[in-house]
Short mmCIF file of C-alpha atoms in Angstrom, two decimals:
data_model
loop_
_atom_site.label_atom_id
_atom_site.label_comp_id
_atom_site.label_asym_id
_atom_site.label_seq_id
_atom_site.Cartn_x
_atom_site.Cartn_y
_atom_site.Cartn_z
CA MET A 161 67.04 108.60 92.34
CA ALA A 162 70.72 108.68 91.38
CA PHE A 163 73.07 109.32 94.26
CA LYS A 164 76.73 110.19 94.66
CA LYS A 165 77.21 109.15 98.24
CA ARG A 166 75.98 106.04 100.01
CA PRO A 167 73.34 106.90 102.61
CA LYS A 168 74.13 106.77 106.30
CA ALA A 169 72.05 104.77 108.76
CA HIS A 170 68.43 105.90 108.68
CA GLY A 171 65.08 104.23 109.25
CA LEU A 172 65.44 100.50 108.77
CA TYR A 173 68.66 100.85 106.74
CA ASP A 174 72.04 100.49 108.37
CA PRO A 175 75.41 100.09 106.56
CA SER A 176 76.25 97.18 108.87
CA PHE A 177 73.74 95.08 106.89
CA GLU A 178 75.91 95.30 103.76
CA HIS A 179 76.73 91.81 102.40
CA ASP A 180 77.57 90.13 99.11
CA SER A 181 76.39 87.03 97.26
CA CYS A 182 78.07 86.79 93.90
CA GLY A 183 79.86 84.91 91.16
CA VAL A 184 83.61 84.43 91.39
CA GLY A 185 86.16 82.70 89.18
CA PHE A 186 89.69 82.76 87.84
CA VAL A 187 91.79 81.61 84.92
CA ALA A 188 95.52 81.07 85.41
CA HIS A 189 98.56 79.51 83.75
CA ILE A 190 100.02 77.01 86.21
CA LYS A 191 103.59 77.63 85.02
CA GLY A 192 103.19 81.40 85.46
CA VAL A 193 103.33 82.28 81.75
CA ALA A 194 101.79 85.71 81.12
CA ARG A 195 99.50 85.93 78.08
CA HIS A 196 96.83 88.31 76.89
CA GLU A 197 94.64 85.29 76.11
CA ILE A 198 94.26 84.76 79.87
CA ILE A 199 92.49 88.13 80.05
CA GLU A 200 90.19 87.23 77.16
CA GLU A 201 89.32 83.89 78.73
CA ALA A 202 88.57 85.58 82.04
CA LYS A 203 86.24 87.93 80.18
CA ASN A 204 84.28 84.91 78.96
CA VAL A 205 84.12 83.53 82.49
CA LEU A 206 82.84 86.83 83.85
CA VAL A 207 80.19 87.36 81.17
CA HIS A 208 78.94 83.80 81.65
CA MET A 209 78.36 84.62 85.34
CA THR A 210 76.22 87.66 84.60
CA HIS A 211 73.23 85.91 86.16
CA ARG A 212 75.11 85.68 89.47
CA GLY A 213 75.41 89.45 89.65
CA ALA A 214 72.60 91.96 89.90
CA VAL A 215 71.33 95.21 88.48
CA GLY A 216 68.96 97.81 89.84
CA SER A 217 65.80 99.11 88.22
CA GLU A 218 68.18 100.50 85.58
CA VAL A 219 69.33 97.47 83.62
CA ASN A 220 72.56 99.29 82.71
CA THR A 221 73.58 99.95 86.33
CA GLY A 222 75.25 96.88 87.79
CA ASP A 223 76.00 96.00 91.40
CA GLY A 224 79.66 95.66 90.44
CA ALA A 225 82.14 93.75 88.33
CA GLY A 226 85.92 93.59 88.22
CA ILE A 227 89.12 91.77 87.39
CA LEU A 228 92.36 91.22 89.30
CA VAL A 229 95.53 90.53 87.28
CA ALA A 230 99.25 90.25 87.82
CA LEU A 231 100.97 93.54 87.07
CA PRO A 232 101.00 93.76 83.23
CA TYR A 233 104.63 94.91 83.01
CA ALA A 234 104.92 95.33 79.22
CA PHE A 235 101.74 97.40 79.11
CA LEU A 236 102.77 99.57 82.07
CA GLU A 237 106.23 100.18 80.66
CA LYS A 238 104.68 101.21 77.35
CA ILE A 239 102.18 103.69 78.78
CA ALA A 240 104.72 105.14 81.25
CA ASP A 241 107.04 105.91 78.36
CA LYS A 242 104.31 107.13 76.02
CA GLU A 243 102.00 109.01 78.42
CA LEU A 244 104.25 110.01 81.33
CA GLY A 245 107.54 110.30 79.47
CA LYS A 246 109.25 108.21 82.13
CA LYS A 247 111.14 104.94 82.24
CA LEU A 248 109.95 102.64 85.02
CA PRO A 249 112.41 101.02 87.46
CA GLY A 250 113.11 97.31 87.31
CA ARG A 251 110.18 94.93 87.69
CA GLY A 252 109.32 94.51 91.36
CA ARG A 253 110.85 97.89 92.20
CA TYR A 254 107.74 99.89 91.41
CA ALA A 255 104.03 99.62 92.17
CA ALA A 256 101.00 100.66 90.17
CA GLY A 257 97.33 100.74 90.99
CA LEU A 258 94.02 102.41 90.22
CA VAL A 259 92.76 105.11 92.55
CA PHE A 260 89.19 106.44 92.70
CA LEU A 261 89.17 110.23 93.15
CA PRO A 262 86.48 112.94 93.66
CA GLN A 263 84.66 114.44 90.71
CA ASP A 264 85.31 117.97 91.98
CA ASP A 265 88.58 119.32 90.54
CA LYS A 266 89.66 121.12 93.71
CA GLN A 267 88.97 118.15 95.98
CA ARG A 268 90.66 115.79 93.55
CA GLU A 269 93.88 117.81 93.48
CA ALA A 270 93.85 118.05 97.27
CA CYS A 271 93.49 114.26 97.53
CA LYS A 272 96.36 113.67 95.11
CA LYS A 273 98.56 116.08 97.06
CA THR A 274 97.81 114.23 100.32
CA VAL A 275 98.67 110.92 98.67
CA GLU A 276 101.96 112.33 97.40
CA GLU A 277 102.81 113.67 100.86
CA THR A 278 102.00 110.26 102.35
CA ILE A 279 104.27 108.53 99.84
CA GLU A 280 107.10 110.88 100.84
CA HIS A 281 106.29 110.40 104.54
CA PHE A 282 106.94 106.66 104.20
CA GLY A 283 110.16 107.18 102.27
CA GLN A 284 109.04 106.12 98.78
CA SER A 285 109.06 108.07 95.50
CA LEU A 286 106.20 109.25 93.30
CA ILE A 287 106.67 108.37 89.63
CA GLY A 288 103.45 109.92 88.40
CA TRP A 289 99.70 109.86 87.85
CA ARG A 290 98.06 108.62 84.67
CA PRO A 291 94.38 109.37 83.88
CA VAL A 292 92.82 106.01 83.11
CA PRO A 293 90.86 106.09 79.82
CA VAL A 294 87.24 105.02 80.28
CA VAL A 295 84.24 104.63 78.00
CA ASP A 296 81.19 105.36 80.13
CA HIS A 297 78.40 106.16 77.70
CA MET A 298 76.70 102.82 78.38
CA ILE A 299 76.48 102.94 82.18
CA GLY A 300 73.22 103.83 83.90
CA PRO A 301 72.32 107.14 85.60
CA THR A 302 72.98 105.83 89.12
CA ALA A 303 76.40 104.45 88.21
CA LYS A 304 77.18 107.64 86.29
CA ALA A 305 76.22 109.94 89.18
CA SER A 306 78.56 108.12 91.56
CA GLU A 307 81.34 107.48 89.02
CA PRO A 308 84.72 108.57 90.39
CA VAL A 309 87.56 110.03 88.40
CA ILE A 310 89.97 107.12 87.95
CA GLU A 311 93.74 107.59 87.80
CA MET A 312 96.63 105.15 87.84
CA LEU A 313 99.30 105.83 90.45
CA PHE A 314 102.96 104.79 89.99
CA VAL A 315 105.28 104.60 93.01
CA ALA A 316 108.99 103.69 93.02
CA ALA A 317 110.69 101.79 95.83
CA GLN A 318 113.38 103.35 97.97
CA ASP A 319 116.75 102.10 96.73
CA ASP A 320 117.96 100.38 99.90
CA ILE A 321 114.85 98.37 100.86
CA SER A 322 113.82 94.84 99.93
CA ASP A 323 110.78 93.96 97.86
CA GLU A 324 108.99 92.73 101.01
CA VAL A 325 109.63 95.98 102.88
CA PHE A 326 108.42 97.93 99.83
CA GLU A 327 105.11 96.06 99.91
CA ARG A 328 104.64 96.91 103.59
CA LYS A 329 105.38 100.58 102.89
CA LEU A 330 102.73 100.55 100.16
CA PHE A 331 100.31 99.00 102.64
CA ALA A 332 101.03 101.82 105.08
CA ILE A 333 100.66 104.45 102.34
CA ARG A 334 97.23 103.18 101.32
CA LYS A 335 95.92 102.86 104.87
CA LYS A 336 97.27 106.21 106.04
CA ALA A 337 95.99 108.12 103.00
CA THR A 338 92.58 106.44 103.29
CA HIS A 339 92.27 107.43 106.96
CA LEU A 340 93.28 111.00 106.15
CA LEU A 341 90.95 111.45 103.18
CA ARG A 342 87.99 109.10 103.00
CA GLY A 343 84.81 111.02 103.81
CA LYS A 344 86.74 114.04 105.10
CA GLU A 345 86.81 117.66 103.92
CA ASN A 346 88.46 116.90 100.58
CA ASP A 347 86.34 113.82 99.90
CA SER A 348 82.90 114.86 101.08
CA ASP A 349 81.07 112.41 98.79
CA GLU A 350 83.36 109.47 99.67
CA PHE A 351 84.89 108.86 96.27
CA PHE A 352 88.49 108.30 97.43
CA TYR A 353 89.54 104.65 97.32
CA PHE A 354 92.59 102.59 96.37
CA CYS A 355 91.53 99.68 94.16
CA SER A 356 95.08 98.42 94.63
CA LEU A 357 98.66 99.63 94.91
CA SER A 358 101.10 96.76 94.57
CA PRO A 359 104.25 95.63 92.76
CA ARG A 360 102.52 92.31 92.01
CA VAL A 361 98.80 92.63 91.30
CA MET A 362 96.36 95.20 89.92
CA VAL A 363 92.56 95.56 90.10
CA TYR A 364 90.18 97.11 87.57
CA LYS A 365 86.61 97.31 88.83
CA GLY A 366 83.54 99.48 89.18
CA MET A 367 79.79 99.74 89.55
CA LEU A 368 79.38 97.90 86.27
CA THR A 369 77.77 94.84 84.77
CA PRO A 370 80.07 92.03 83.56
CA GLU A 371 79.38 92.98 79.94
CA GLN A 372 80.35 96.61 80.60
CA LEU A 373 83.68 96.01 82.38
CA PHE A 374 85.91 95.42 79.34
CA GLU A 375 84.27 98.15 77.28
CA PHE A 376 84.53 100.61 80.17
CA PHE A 377 88.28 99.97 80.60
CA PRO A 378 89.96 99.91 77.14
CA ASP A 379 93.26 99.06 78.87
CA LEU A 380 92.04 95.49 79.29
CA SER A 381 91.79 95.01 75.52
CA ASP A 382 95.33 96.18 74.76
CA ALA A 383 97.38 93.37 73.19
CA ASP A 384 100.28 94.16 75.55
CA PHE A 385 98.07 93.77 78.62
CA SER A 386 99.18 90.30 79.70
CA SER A 387 99.00 88.29 82.90
CA HIS A 388 99.39 84.74 84.16
CA ILE A 389 96.32 85.17 86.39
CA ALA A 390 92.93 86.79 85.96
CA MET A 391 90.42 86.67 88.80
CA VAL A 392 86.93 88.00 88.01
CA HIS A 393 83.87 88.80 90.09
CA SER A 394 80.22 89.61 89.43
CA ARG A 395 78.54 91.16 92.48
CA PHE A 396 75.07 90.64 93.92
CA SER A 397 74.76 92.96 96.90
CA THR A 398 72.19 91.64 99.36
CA ASN A 399 70.35 94.06 101.67
CA THR A 400 72.85 96.64 100.52
CA PHE A 401 73.63 99.65 98.38
CA PRO A 402 76.07 98.93 95.54
CA SER A 403 78.97 101.30 95.01
CA TRP A 404 82.13 101.64 92.95
CA ASP A 405 84.49 100.79 95.80
CA ARG A 406 82.53 97.73 96.97
CA ALA A 407 82.88 96.06 93.60
CA GLN A 408 85.26 93.11 93.61
CA PRO A 409 87.88 91.65 93.35
CA LEU A 410 89.38 93.27 96.41
CA ARG A 411 93.14 93.56 96.92
CA PHE A 412 93.83 89.89 97.64
CA MET A 413 90.53 88.03 97.31
CA SER A 414 87.05 87.64 95.88
CA HIS A 415 84.08 86.29 97.76
CA ASN A 416 80.81 84.52 97.00
CA GLY A 417 78.51 84.22 99.99
CA GLU A 418 78.17 85.90 103.36
CA ILE A 419 80.16 86.10 106.58
CA ASN A 420 77.61 85.16 109.24
CA THR A 421 79.97 85.92 112.12
CA LEU A 422 80.76 89.40 110.85
CA ARG A 423 79.82 91.59 113.82
CA GLY A 424 81.73 89.41 116.28
CA ASN A 425 84.72 89.27 113.93
CA ILE A 426 84.81 93.08 113.62
CA ASN A 427 84.43 93.68 117.34
CA LYS A 428 87.19 91.23 118.21
CA MET A 429 89.53 92.82 115.67
CA ARG A 430 88.85 96.25 117.13
CA GLY A 431 89.37 94.90 120.63
CA ARG A 432 92.82 93.52 119.85
CA GLU A 433 94.13 96.58 117.98
CA GLY A 434 95.62 98.01 121.18
CA LEU A 435 97.67 94.82 121.62
CA LEU A 436 98.92 94.51 118.05
CA LYS A 437 102.64 94.65 117.48
CA SER A 438 104.91 93.53 114.67
CA ASP A 439 108.68 93.57 114.40
CA ILE A 440 108.23 93.39 110.62
CA ILE A 441 105.81 96.29 110.17
CA GLY A 442 107.41 98.20 113.04
CA GLU A 443 106.34 101.72 113.95
CA ASP A 444 104.29 102.00 110.76
CA LEU A 445 101.69 99.77 112.42
CA LYS A 446 100.44 102.66 114.55
CA GLU A 447 99.73 104.69 111.41
CA VAL A 448 97.61 102.07 109.66
CA LEU A 449 95.04 101.66 112.45
CA PRO A 450 92.13 101.06 112.43
CA ILE A 451 92.68 97.88 110.44
CA ILE A 452 89.04 97.59 109.36
CA GLU A 453 87.98 100.63 107.39
CA PRO A 454 84.45 102.04 107.80
CA ASP A 455 81.47 101.30 105.54
CA LEU A 456 82.85 98.08 104.06
CA SER A 457 80.88 95.01 103.05
CA ASP A 458 81.62 91.70 104.76
CA SER A 459 84.01 90.88 101.89
CA GLY A 460 85.89 94.17 102.29
CA THR A 461 86.24 93.59 106.02
CA PHE A 462 87.63 90.10 105.42
CA ASP A 463 90.13 91.49 102.90
CA ASN A 464 91.34 94.12 105.40
CA VAL A 465 92.18 91.46 107.98
CA LEU A 466 93.71 89.09 105.42
CA GLU A 467 95.93 91.93 104.24
CA LEU A 468 97.13 92.63 107.80
CA LEU A 469 98.10 88.99 108.30
CA LEU A 470 100.05 88.99 105.02
CA MET A 471 101.87 92.21 105.83
CA GLY A 472 102.69 90.79 109.26
CA GLY A 473 104.78 88.10 107.60
CA ARG A 474 102.40 85.18 107.19
CA SER A 475 102.02 83.35 103.88
CA LEU A 476 98.72 83.67 102.06
CA GLN A 477 97.84 80.03 102.64
CA GLU A 478 98.55 80.29 106.37
CA ALA A 479 96.46 83.46 106.68
CA VAL A 480 93.53 81.80 104.89
CA MET A 481 93.81 78.73 107.15
CA MET A 482 93.70 81.01 110.20
CA MET A 483 90.60 82.86 109.03
CA ILE A 484 88.72 79.93 107.46
CA PRO A 485 89.65 76.84 109.50
CA GLU A 486 88.41 73.34 108.86
CA ALA A 487 85.96 71.75 111.29
CA TRP A 488 88.80 70.40 113.42
CA GLN A 489 87.42 70.07 116.95
CA LYS A 490 85.65 66.70 116.67
CA TYR A 491 87.14 65.31 113.47
CA LYS A 492 90.01 62.92 112.95
CA MET A 493 93.06 64.56 111.40
CA ASP A 494 96.80 64.62 111.87
CA SER A 495 97.71 65.82 115.33
CA GLU A 496 100.06 68.46 113.88
CA LYS A 497 97.30 70.00 111.78
CA LYS A 498 94.77 69.83 114.62
CA ASP A 499 97.25 71.51 116.97
CA PHE A 500 97.82 74.25 114.38
CA TYR A 501 94.09 74.99 114.25
CA LYS A 502 93.78 74.81 118.03
CA TYR A 503 96.66 77.22 118.51
CA MET A 504 95.35 79.64 115.89
CA SER A 505 91.90 79.55 117.49
CA CYS A 506 93.50 81.37 120.41
CA LEU A 507 94.60 84.16 118.05
CA MET A 508 91.82 84.42 115.45
CA GLU A 509 88.14 83.55 115.49
CA PRO A 510 86.71 81.74 112.42
CA TRP A 511 85.15 83.87 109.69
CA ASP A 512 82.27 81.52 108.99
CA GLY A 513 80.10 81.68 105.92
CA PRO A 514 78.52 80.19 103.87
CA ALA A 515 81.46 81.45 101.83
CA SER A 516 83.55 80.55 98.80
CA ILE A 517 86.72 82.62 98.65
CA ALA A 518 89.30 82.88 95.88
CA PHE A 519 92.63 84.43 96.87
CA THR A 520 95.92 85.41 95.25
CA ASP A 521 99.04 87.49 95.86
CA GLY A 522 100.49 87.00 92.38
CA HIS A 523 102.82 84.19 93.46
CA VAL A 524 100.02 81.74 94.29
CA ILE A 525 96.30 81.48 93.66
CA GLY A 526 93.73 79.35 95.39
CA ALA A 527 90.19 78.91 96.57
CA VAL A 528 88.51 77.55 99.66
CA LEU A 529 85.06 76.87 101.02
CA ASP A 530 84.37 77.51 104.67
CA ARG A 531 83.62 74.49 106.85
CA ASN A 532 79.88 74.72 106.15
CA GLY A 533 80.51 74.10 102.44
CA LEU A 534 77.30 75.73 101.25
CA ARG A 535 78.64 77.53 98.18
CA PRO A 536 79.38 75.78 94.86
CA SER A 537 82.84 76.05 93.29
CA ARG A 538 84.30 73.84 90.57
CA TYR A 539 87.62 73.69 88.72
CA TYR A 540 89.10 72.29 85.49
CA VAL A 541 92.76 71.72 84.60
CA THR A 542 93.71 71.40 80.94
CA ASP A 543 96.62 69.75 79.18
CA ASP A 544 98.14 73.12 78.27
CA ASP A 545 98.56 74.07 81.98
CA ILE A 546 95.48 76.27 82.25
CA VAL A 547 93.39 76.10 85.43
CA ILE A 548 89.83 77.40 85.53
CA MET A 549 87.88 77.81 88.77
CA ALA A 550 84.41 79.32 89.06
CA SER A 551 81.16 79.28 90.98
CA GLU A 552 79.79 76.84 88.41
CA VAL A 553 80.78 74.74 85.40
CA GLY A 554 80.38 75.85 81.80
CA VAL A 555 81.74 79.38 82.25
CA LEU A 556 84.51 78.75 79.70
CA PRO A 557 84.12 76.29 76.82
CA VAL A 558 86.80 73.59 77.03
CA GLU A 559 87.19 70.63 74.71
CA PRO A 560 86.64 67.45 76.78
CA GLU A 561 89.83 65.83 75.46
CA LYS A 562 91.89 68.75 76.82
CA VAL A 563 90.69 68.25 80.41
CA VAL A 564 93.19 66.33 82.52
CA LYS A 565 91.55 66.93 85.89
CA LYS A 566 88.35 68.35 87.25
CA GLY A 567 86.65 68.52 90.61
CA ARG A 568 84.84 70.68 93.11
CA LEU A 569 85.85 72.43 96.27
CA GLN A 570 84.98 70.60 99.47
CA PRO A 571 84.13 72.09 102.88
CA GLY A 572 87.26 73.37 104.57
CA LYS A 573 89.54 72.06 101.80
CA MET A 574 91.90 74.28 99.84
CA PHE A 575 92.53 74.31 96.09
CA PHE A 576 96.00 75.79 95.61
CA VAL A 577 98.28 76.64 92.67
CA ASP A 578 101.90 77.70 93.19
CA PHE A 579 103.27 79.58 90.17
CA VAL A 580 106.83 79.53 91.49
CA GLN A 581 106.82 75.71 91.64
CA GLY A 582 104.56 75.54 88.59
CA ARG A 583 102.14 72.99 90.00
CA ILE A 584 98.90 72.37 91.86
CA ILE A 585 99.57 71.45 95.48
CA ASP A 586 96.93 69.25 97.09
CA ASP A 587 95.17 70.20 100.31
CA GLU A 588 96.98 67.72 102.51
CA GLU A 589 100.45 68.77 101.36
CA ILE A 590 99.89 72.51 101.61
CA LYS A 591 98.35 72.28 105.07
CA LYS A 592 101.02 69.93 106.35
CA SER A 593 103.72 72.36 105.26
CA VAL A 594 101.98 75.20 107.11
CA ALA A 595 101.20 73.18 110.24
CA THR A 596 104.79 71.97 110.64
CA GLN A 597 106.48 75.36 110.17
CA ARG A 598 106.44 75.99 113.92
CA PRO A 599 106.17 73.77 117.03
CA TYR A 600 102.47 74.38 117.67
CA SER A 601 102.03 71.16 119.66
CA GLU A 602 104.85 72.13 121.99
CA TRP A 603 103.49 75.65 122.42
CA LEU A 604 100.07 74.26 123.34
CA ARG A 605 101.52 71.90 125.94
CA GLU A 606 103.57 74.67 127.52
CA GLN A 607 101.17 77.58 127.34
CA VAL A 608 97.52 76.48 127.27
CA ILE A 609 95.68 76.08 130.57
CA GLU A 610 92.56 73.90 130.43
CA LEU A 611 89.63 74.57 132.76
CA ASP A 612 89.86 71.15 134.38
CA GLU A 613 93.43 71.99 135.42
CA LEU A 614 92.20 74.80 137.64
CA GLU A 615 91.46 73.95 141.26
CA THR A 616 89.76 75.95 144.00
CA ASP A 617 90.38 75.84 147.71
CA LYS A 618 86.76 76.74 148.41
CA GLU A 619 83.81 74.35 148.40
CA PRO A 620 81.12 75.62 145.95
CA HIS A 621 77.87 76.61 147.59
CA GLY A 622 75.16 73.98 147.99
CA PHE A 623 72.02 73.24 146.08
CA TYR A 624 69.67 75.04 148.52
CA PRO A 625 66.57 72.93 147.70
CA GLU A 626 64.38 74.91 150.09
CA THR A 627 64.52 77.99 147.82
CA LEU A 628 64.77 76.22 144.45
CA GLU A 629 61.18 76.74 143.29
CA GLU A 630 61.28 80.39 144.28
CA ARG A 631 64.47 80.98 142.34
CA LEU A 632 63.18 79.13 139.25
CA LYS A 633 60.14 81.41 139.16
CA MET A 634 62.30 84.48 139.77
CA PHE A 635 64.45 83.75 136.71
CA GLY A 636 61.56 82.75 134.44
CA TYR A 637 62.10 78.99 134.14
CA THR A 638 59.06 77.08 132.88
CA ARG A 639 58.15 73.38 132.81
CA GLU A 640 59.27 73.39 129.16
CA HIS A 641 62.71 74.70 130.15
CA LEU A 642 63.09 71.92 132.72
CA ASP A 643 61.81 69.03 130.60
CA VAL A 644 62.93 69.95 127.08
CA ILE A 645 66.14 71.90 127.61
CA LEU A 646 67.72 71.21 131.01
CA ALA A 647 66.88 67.52 131.41
CA PRO A 648 68.62 66.39 128.17
CA MET A 649 71.66 68.49 129.11
CA VAL A 650 71.92 66.77 132.50
CA ILE A 651 71.01 63.24 131.44
CA ASP A 652 72.57 62.96 127.96
CA ALA A 653 75.09 65.86 127.97
CA LYS A 654 73.38 67.18 124.85
CA GLU A 655 72.05 70.62 124.09
CA PRO A 656 68.70 70.44 122.27
CA LEU A 657 68.52 72.25 118.95
CA GLY A 658 65.55 73.99 117.39
CA SER A 659 64.97 75.63 114.02
CA MET A 660 62.42 78.36 113.31
CA GLY A 661 58.83 77.91 114.46
CA ASN A 662 59.00 80.44 117.31
CA ASP A 663 55.96 82.62 116.72
CA SER A 664 56.09 84.52 120.01
CA PRO A 665 56.51 88.27 119.49
CA LEU A 666 59.83 89.96 120.05
CA ALA A 667 60.07 91.13 123.64
CA VAL A 668 60.29 94.77 122.59
CA LEU A 669 56.94 94.41 120.76
CA SER A 670 55.15 92.27 123.34
CA ASN A 671 52.42 93.64 125.61
CA ARG A 672 53.23 91.05 128.27
CA PRO A 673 55.98 91.21 130.91
CA ARG A 674 59.20 89.66 129.62
CA LEU A 675 62.49 88.80 131.27
CA MET A 676 65.47 91.06 130.65
CA TYR A 677 67.48 88.50 128.67
CA GLU A 678 64.59 87.96 126.22
CA TYR A 679 65.23 91.44 124.83
CA PHE A 680 68.54 90.21 123.39
CA LYS A 681 68.88 87.92 120.39
CA GLN A 682 71.88 86.33 118.73
CA LEU A 683 72.23 87.42 115.11
CA PHE A 684 72.84 84.57 112.71
CA ALA A 685 72.19 84.61 108.97
CA GLN A 686 73.18 87.82 107.21
CA VAL A 687 70.54 87.58 104.49
CA THR A 688 67.69 88.30 106.89
CA ASN A 689 64.88 90.73 107.45
CA PRO A 690 66.44 94.17 107.96
CA ALA A 691 63.39 95.38 109.87
CA VAL A 692 63.73 92.65 112.51
CA ASP A 693 67.47 93.12 112.77
CA SER A 694 67.17 96.88 113.19
CA ILE A 695 64.63 96.42 116.00
CA ARG A 696 66.98 94.03 117.74
CA GLU A 697 69.84 96.43 117.29
CA SER A 698 67.85 99.32 118.77
CA VAL A 699 67.20 97.22 121.86
CA VAL A 700 70.82 96.13 122.22
CA MET A 701 72.10 99.66 121.75
#
């Protein structure tokens, strides 16, 4: 049955099980030269990754496809003059982005009014709204039923603020308007969503197949629509409902894989919101909370946190290193880089995959595998300064004699292109520059307290051998616990590992007495059995 609104938790379905496993890639000109051919080449990449996306029982309803580009200035200036009758401010002094709006006319106008009031609240100026032309005759009934009205929003910067401050005001506008509108009275079917609103990048996406994306958005075929980057994504939503807003790319990244640590990551972000402060964002920070918006996939949640780190003044490469660290604890590496990771581990927990993530802010573009390295990603560099990265090879035909470099992403390593410098910066150089920006080693020496530095003036209680057996029985220890688990920990300082093979029933389903802690399980892989996970959740809750 076609639906407008994603279902809420019911039965064995829960929105928290929403995850992605997809195809991701980009084409870019290393020297930052904008060309329409980049868009056409990205189209080829996307269509060649159709098999990495998914469709429902309707072959013409896709899980999602999209493209992220640098702001196509010539195209935007043309349509603003032709369709809005307005001349845009200087490049960098205005933002544009697609906004999903309700199908209902009354609700849509109310949403637009709230957005305009929010723009004024944060001191910026509305330039206008432009209905985005779409061709939707080919999309399936489910995609059609949930199709939003899509408009392009133009916002001008306040005269006396810098480009960086303008970007943070746009961030606040998007977050504030989303909190006011999404799922509320004037958006009852949850259409409202900012694909992007930026002076640097723009996202076109939807609940489409890769083949439908460029036909659906005629803008992308306009000869004046040029960019030096084009990041594309074909979505396969696992244990999830697809939707228009969950299509990717997101505002700064695209993702292939899953975030296995998602629930812990979300809870820790929520827990630290009361302590957040930023001299750069200032009082606006209070108005953008909560940072993680409701009903997002794991990719959307990651993007929300990445965006916060960027708006807080960190570079994109530093933010990615914080969220996706290398395996640094027991590996040899430069002390400066290891101290950076150790320091950041006190601020941010790893967002572990398996995950391959491509990221860009318009000035740089890059890709990284998490430290598990279980997602494929390969890249080519040609002699005419084009770089191609994708989930697999063969997505864009390239003459062998034009290839000057090729390789694959490695676990924890970063592939990075700087358009300002016009070159590819290798992993070691980019991470060294980040790790030496601040005196992390000194901060660790002065501020970190290790457990072995703590002393107590009380003697710990004794072994009490006379009650040992009684206490072992009381807490459910068996001979297997003593011989297989505890003995190796005491003798060899090793914790035994096991994988699968436990055929004992879940405690909640067992007809035998079970210990309290056996009712609680640690969630691991995200692509799991929803029925088992929901039972575990019901016990925990």
